[in-house]
Amino acid sequence: MLEIRNLNVFYDQVHVLKDVSLRLEKGSCLTLLGANGAGKSTLINAICGLIGPASGSIVFAGREISRLPAYRIVGLGIAQVPEGRQVFANMTVRDNLRLGAYARLSKEGKKDIQADLEKVFDMFPRLRERKNQLSGTLSGGEQQMLALGRAIMSHPKLILLDEPSLGLAPLVVSYIFEMISRLRQEGGISILMVEQNARAALRIANRGCVLETGRITMEGLSSELINNPELQKAFLGGSRA
Ligand code: ATP
C-alpha cells in the first residue's frame, strides 16, 4: 500500500531524513518511534506532500506520489491528523467535519456527506452532543476525536497520525487508541502513527520502527519490539511490557 524507498529530505543544508525506507501493508498499522527531533513529523509531512524530498520515492497504491502537491495526495486517499490536532477553532464541530469531506464535495452529493457525518457521530457520540460548539472550546481529547473524525470524512485508505496521545489523560488515550484500532480492524484503513507513548502504540500496531537522527535503525513486529531490551531501555522506561 505504501512503500518508501531511500527518501532524503533537507531543510536548507540540514539533512533531516537519510535514506529512509519503509513499507506499510494494506489494512495494517505501523508505529514510528523516535526521540525528539529524529525526523518523525518530517517523514509524515513528506508523505503528505507538504515537504518535497531531495531524492527517493514514495509509492502509494502503486503510484509515485513524492512530487505531487498535497491536495492531490489527499484525493488519492491519504489523510493526516497533525500533531496538536489543528482543528479550526472558530468553526463548529460539524463544519470542521464537513471540511474533511471538501475534496469529495464536487464529486458526491451532500446526502452522502450527511450520512458520513452520522457515522462519525456514531463513532464519537461526544462530537454529536457538541456538534454546534466552537471547536476551539473543546477539550484536548474531544479535539483529537474531531481531528480523527475530520480525517475519516475524506474517505481515506491511509491515515497518518502524528502523536495522537500528546497531552491527553490516560483514560482518554485508551479511548483514542481503541478508536484507531477500530478504524483499522472494522474500516480496513491503514495507519501510520508517530507516537511517544511507545507501549500503547505498539499494543495496537502490527509493526514498529525506530527513527534515530533521520535513519531507520530498528524495524519489526510490534510483539518482538515490545520485548526488545534496547527498545525497552530507550522508549519503555526499561521495564518489560
Ligand atoms: P518531535 O518528536 O520533537 O516532534 P520529530 O521527530 O517529529 O520531533 P521533526 O519535527 O521532523 O522531528 O524535526 C526533525 C529536525 O528537523 C529537527 O532538528 C528540527 O529542528 C528540524 N526541522 C523541522 N522543521 C523544520 C523547518 N521547517 N525548518 C528547519 N528545520 C526544521
Short mmCIF file of C-alpha atoms and ligand atoms in Angstrom, two decimals:
data_model
loop_
_atom_site.label_atom_id
_atom_site.label_comp_id
_atom_site.label_asym_id
_atom_site.label_seq_id
_atom_site.Cartn_x
_atom_site.Cartn_y
_atom_site.Cartn_z
CA MET A 1 0.00 0.00 0.00
CA LEU A 2 2.76 2.46 0.97
CA GLU A 3 6.38 1.93 0.08
CA ILE A 4 9.08 4.50 0.81
CA ARG A 5 12.49 3.94 -0.71
CA ASN A 6 15.72 5.79 0.11
CA LEU A 7 13.99 9.03 1.00
CA ASN A 8 16.21 12.04 1.66
CA VAL A 9 14.86 15.33 2.98
CA PHE A 10 16.76 18.53 3.75
CA TYR A 11 15.84 21.78 5.46
CA ASP A 12 18.30 24.10 3.69
CA GLN A 13 21.67 22.42 4.32
CA VAL A 14 20.43 20.21 7.16
CA HIS A 15 19.96 16.58 6.16
CA VAL A 16 16.91 15.51 8.20
CA LEU A 17 15.81 12.21 6.61
CA LYS A 18 18.63 9.94 5.45
CA ASP A 19 17.85 7.09 3.06
CA VAL A 20 14.63 6.23 4.85
CA SER A 21 12.90 3.11 3.55
CA LEU A 22 9.76 1.53 4.96
CA ARG A 23 6.71 -0.46 3.92
CA LEU A 24 3.16 -0.42 5.18
CA GLU A 25 0.84 -3.25 4.12
CA LYS A 26 -2.83 -2.64 3.32
CA GLY A 27 -5.02 -2.65 6.43
CA SER A 28 -2.08 -2.73 8.83
CA CYS A 29 -0.78 -0.33 11.47
CA LEU A 30 2.84 0.75 11.70
CA THR A 31 4.08 2.86 14.58
CA LEU A 32 7.07 5.12 14.16
CA LEU A 33 9.08 5.72 17.33
CA GLY A 34 11.97 8.10 17.86
CA ALA A 35 13.40 10.77 20.11
CA ASN A 36 12.53 14.46 19.75
CA GLY A 37 13.94 15.89 16.56
CA ALA A 38 14.56 12.47 14.95
CA GLY A 39 12.54 13.49 11.88
CA LYS A 40 9.21 11.73 12.51
CA SER A 41 6.96 14.70 11.67
CA THR A 42 9.15 15.48 8.69
CA LEU A 43 8.50 11.98 7.35
CA ILE A 44 4.73 12.38 7.80
CA ASN A 45 4.86 15.79 6.09
CA ALA A 46 6.89 14.37 3.20
CA ILE A 47 4.31 11.61 2.63
CA CYS A 48 1.51 14.23 2.64
CA GLY A 49 3.31 16.39 0.10
CA LEU A 50 3.96 19.27 2.50
CA ILE A 51 7.75 18.91 2.09
CA GLY A 52 9.48 17.95 -1.15
CA PRO A 53 12.16 15.27 -0.84
CA ALA A 54 15.60 15.78 -2.40
CA SER A 55 15.65 12.17 -3.58
CA GLY A 56 13.98 8.81 -3.13
CA SER A 57 10.47 7.59 -3.81
CA ILE A 58 7.12 7.29 -2.09
CA VAL A 59 4.75 4.87 -3.78
CA PHE A 60 1.14 4.77 -2.62
CA ALA A 61 -1.31 2.23 -4.07
CA GLY A 62 1.08 1.64 -6.95
CA ARG A 63 1.59 5.31 -7.74
CA GLU A 64 4.62 7.58 -7.23
CA ILE A 65 3.43 10.48 -5.06
CA SER A 66 6.63 12.11 -3.84
CA ARG A 67 6.32 15.01 -6.27
CA LEU A 68 2.56 15.50 -6.14
CA PRO A 69 1.02 18.53 -4.42
CA ALA A 70 -0.69 17.90 -1.07
CA TYR A 71 -4.25 18.35 -2.39
CA ARG A 72 -3.72 15.58 -4.98
CA ILE A 73 -2.37 13.26 -2.29
CA VAL A 74 -5.50 13.83 -0.14
CA GLY A 75 -7.58 12.99 -3.23
CA LEU A 76 -5.74 9.67 -3.58
CA GLY A 77 -6.83 8.65 -0.08
CA ILE A 78 -4.19 9.81 2.41
CA ALA A 79 -5.42 11.84 5.38
CA GLN A 80 -3.23 13.46 8.00
CA VAL A 81 -4.11 14.03 11.64
CA PRO A 82 -1.41 16.55 12.53
CA GLU A 83 0.43 16.98 15.81
CA GLY A 84 -1.61 19.29 18.06
CA ARG A 85 -4.84 18.36 16.14
CA GLN A 86 -5.04 21.77 14.36
CA VAL A 87 -8.82 21.99 14.26
CA PHE A 88 -10.32 25.25 13.04
CA ALA A 89 -11.01 26.86 16.41
CA ASN A 90 -13.60 29.39 15.25
CA MET A 91 -15.69 26.88 13.35
CA THR A 92 -18.22 24.47 14.83
CA VAL A 93 -17.57 20.76 15.22
CA ARG A 94 -19.95 20.00 12.34
CA ASP A 95 -18.26 22.48 9.99
CA ASN A 96 -14.81 21.11 10.83
CA LEU A 97 -16.06 17.64 9.94
CA ARG A 98 -17.63 18.87 6.69
CA LEU A 99 -14.30 20.41 5.74
CA GLY A 100 -12.79 16.93 5.93
CA ALA A 101 -15.04 15.97 3.02
CA TYR A 102 -14.08 19.05 0.99
CA ALA A 103 -12.11 17.12 -1.64
CA ARG A 104 -15.18 14.91 -2.27
CA LEU A 105 -17.77 17.72 -2.42
CA SER A 106 -17.66 18.25 -6.18
CA LYS A 107 -17.91 14.52 -6.94
CA GLU A 108 -20.54 13.42 -4.42
CA GLY A 109 -23.85 14.74 -3.26
CA LYS A 110 -24.49 16.38 0.09
CA LYS A 111 -26.58 13.35 1.08
CA ASP A 112 -23.53 11.05 1.18
CA ILE A 113 -21.64 13.58 3.24
CA GLN A 114 -24.52 13.81 5.70
CA ALA A 115 -24.54 10.00 6.03
CA ASP A 116 -20.79 10.02 6.75
CA LEU A 117 -21.30 12.76 9.32
CA GLU A 118 -23.77 10.47 11.11
CA LYS A 119 -21.21 7.61 11.01
CA VAL A 120 -18.60 9.83 12.65
CA PHE A 121 -21.17 10.91 15.27
CA ASP A 122 -21.99 7.22 15.93
CA MET A 123 -18.30 6.53 16.45
CA PHE A 124 -17.78 9.59 18.65
CA PRO A 125 -21.11 10.36 20.40
CA ARG A 126 -19.32 13.15 22.28
CA LEU A 127 -18.97 15.02 18.97
CA ARG A 128 -22.70 14.65 18.24
CA GLU A 129 -23.52 16.23 21.61
CA ARG A 130 -21.20 19.10 20.74
CA LYS A 131 -21.85 19.46 17.02
CA ASN A 132 -22.76 23.16 17.26
CA GLN A 133 -19.97 24.04 19.68
CA LEU A 134 -16.97 26.08 18.52
CA SER A 135 -14.08 23.63 18.13
CA GLY A 136 -11.60 25.83 19.99
CA THR A 137 -13.65 25.35 23.17
CA LEU A 138 -13.44 21.52 23.06
CA SER A 139 -11.20 19.62 25.49
CA GLY A 140 -7.93 18.15 24.17
CA GLY A 141 -9.47 14.67 23.92
CA GLU A 142 -12.54 15.98 22.09
CA GLN A 143 -10.29 17.89 19.67
CA GLN A 144 -8.39 14.66 18.97
CA MET A 145 -11.72 12.91 18.26
CA LEU A 146 -12.63 15.76 15.94
CA ALA A 147 -9.29 15.60 14.12
CA LEU A 148 -9.78 11.85 13.63
CA GLY A 149 -13.39 12.36 12.53
CA ARG A 150 -12.29 15.03 10.05
CA ALA A 151 -9.77 12.58 8.58
CA ILE A 152 -12.46 9.86 8.30
CA MET A 153 -14.72 12.28 6.38
CA SER A 154 -12.21 12.30 3.50
CA HIS A 155 -12.72 8.50 2.97
CA PRO A 156 -9.03 7.72 3.47
CA LYS A 157 -7.29 4.46 2.67
CA LEU A 158 -4.38 5.55 4.86
CA ILE A 159 -4.37 7.82 7.92
CA LEU A 160 -1.14 9.41 9.14
CA LEU A 161 -1.34 10.24 12.83
CA ASP A 162 1.22 12.49 14.49
CA GLU A 163 1.31 11.94 18.24
CA PRO A 164 -2.40 11.31 18.87
CA SER A 165 -1.92 10.86 22.63
CA LEU A 166 0.01 14.11 23.17
CA GLY A 167 -1.17 15.94 26.28
CA LEU A 168 -4.17 13.67 26.93
CA ALA A 169 -5.18 12.00 30.20
CA PRO A 170 -4.59 8.20 30.34
CA LEU A 171 -8.29 7.27 30.08
CA VAL A 172 -8.74 9.47 27.01
CA VAL A 173 -5.59 7.97 25.48
CA SER A 174 -7.03 4.44 25.88
CA TYR A 175 -10.26 5.54 24.20
CA ILE A 176 -8.47 7.22 21.29
CA PHE A 177 -6.23 4.19 20.76
CA GLU A 178 -9.26 1.88 20.81
CA MET A 179 -10.87 4.02 18.10
CA ILE A 180 -7.69 3.95 16.00
CA SER A 181 -7.67 0.17 16.34
CA ARG A 182 -11.31 0.00 15.23
CA LEU A 183 -10.62 2.14 12.18
CA ARG A 184 -8.09 -0.44 11.05
CA GLN A 185 -9.99 -3.56 12.03
CA GLU A 186 -13.53 -2.56 11.04
CA GLY A 187 -12.85 0.13 8.47
CA GLY A 188 -9.86 -1.56 6.82
CA ILE A 189 -7.95 1.74 6.96
CA SER A 190 -4.15 1.51 7.08
CA ILE A 191 -2.49 3.54 9.83
CA LEU A 192 0.96 5.09 10.13
CA MET A 193 1.32 6.53 13.60
CA VAL A 194 4.06 8.60 15.20
CA GLU A 195 3.84 8.17 18.95
CA GLN A 196 5.85 8.93 22.09
CA ASN A 197 3.67 6.56 24.10
CA ALA A 198 5.54 3.56 22.70
CA ARG A 199 3.91 0.91 24.83
CA ALA A 200 0.32 1.88 23.94
CA ALA A 201 1.25 2.37 20.28
CA LEU A 202 3.00 -1.00 19.95
CA ARG A 203 -0.01 -2.72 21.50
CA ILE A 204 -2.31 -1.67 18.67
CA ALA A 205 0.26 -1.74 15.83
CA ASN A 206 1.31 -4.79 13.80
CA ARG A 207 4.78 -3.44 13.19
CA GLY A 208 7.01 -0.72 14.52
CA CYS A 209 10.17 1.08 13.51
CA VAL A 210 12.59 3.44 15.19
CA LEU A 211 13.92 6.60 13.60
CA GLU A 212 17.20 7.93 15.05
CA THR A 213 18.60 11.23 13.75
CA GLY A 214 16.94 10.68 10.40
CA ARG A 215 17.72 6.99 9.89
CA ILE A 216 15.61 3.88 10.48
CA THR A 217 17.65 1.85 12.98
CA MET A 218 15.15 -0.82 14.02
CA GLU A 219 12.11 -2.37 12.33
CA GLY A 220 9.98 -5.39 13.14
CA LEU A 221 6.82 -6.92 14.51
CA SER A 222 5.36 -5.00 17.48
CA SER A 223 5.29 -8.21 19.52
CA GLU A 224 9.05 -8.55 19.03
CA LEU A 225 9.90 -4.88 19.52
CA ILE A 226 7.97 -4.64 22.77
CA ASN A 227 10.30 -7.29 24.24
CA ASN A 228 13.49 -5.90 22.70
CA PRO A 229 15.85 -4.84 25.53
CA GLU A 230 17.35 -1.93 23.57
CA LEU A 231 13.94 -0.54 22.68
CA GLN A 232 12.69 -1.08 26.22
CA LYS A 233 15.60 0.95 27.55
CA ALA A 234 15.07 3.81 25.10
CA PHE A 235 11.27 4.02 24.94
CA LEU A 236 9.61 1.81 27.52
CA GLY A 237 11.32 3.01 30.69
CA GLY A 238 13.50 -0.11 30.86
CA SER A 239 10.77 -2.43 32.15
CA ARG A 240 9.18 -5.37 30.36
CA ALA A 241 5.85 -4.73 28.68
P1 ATP B 1 9.32 15.74 17.85
O1 ATP B 1 9.13 14.39 18.44
O2 ATP B 1 10.01 16.69 18.78
O3 ATP B 1 8.07 16.32 17.24
P2 ATP B 1 10.30 14.86 15.25
O4 ATP B 1 10.97 13.52 15.31
O5 ATP B 1 8.92 14.90 14.74
O6 ATP B 1 10.41 15.56 16.67
P3 ATP B 1 10.89 16.80 13.21
O7 ATP B 1 9.87 17.78 13.67
O8 ATP B 1 10.63 16.05 11.98
O9 ATP B 1 11.25 15.78 14.39
O10 ATP B 1 12.27 17.60 13.07
C1 ATP B 1 13.46 16.98 12.62
C2 ATP B 1 14.58 18.01 12.57
O11 ATP B 1 14.29 18.95 11.54
C3 ATP B 1 14.76 18.82 13.84
O12 ATP B 1 16.13 19.02 14.06
C4 ATP B 1 14.04 20.13 13.55
O13 ATP B 1 14.63 21.19 14.26
C5 ATP B 1 14.26 20.28 12.06
N1 ATP B 1 13.15 20.98 11.42
C6 ATP B 1 11.84 20.64 11.47
N2 ATP B 1 11.08 21.51 10.75
C7 ATP B 1 11.96 22.42 10.23
C8 ATP B 1 11.80 23.57 9.39
N3 ATP B 1 10.60 23.93 8.91
N4 ATP B 1 12.91 24.27 9.07
C9 ATP B 1 14.14 23.89 9.51
N5 ATP B 1 14.35 22.80 10.29
C10 ATP B 1 13.28 22.09 10.65
#
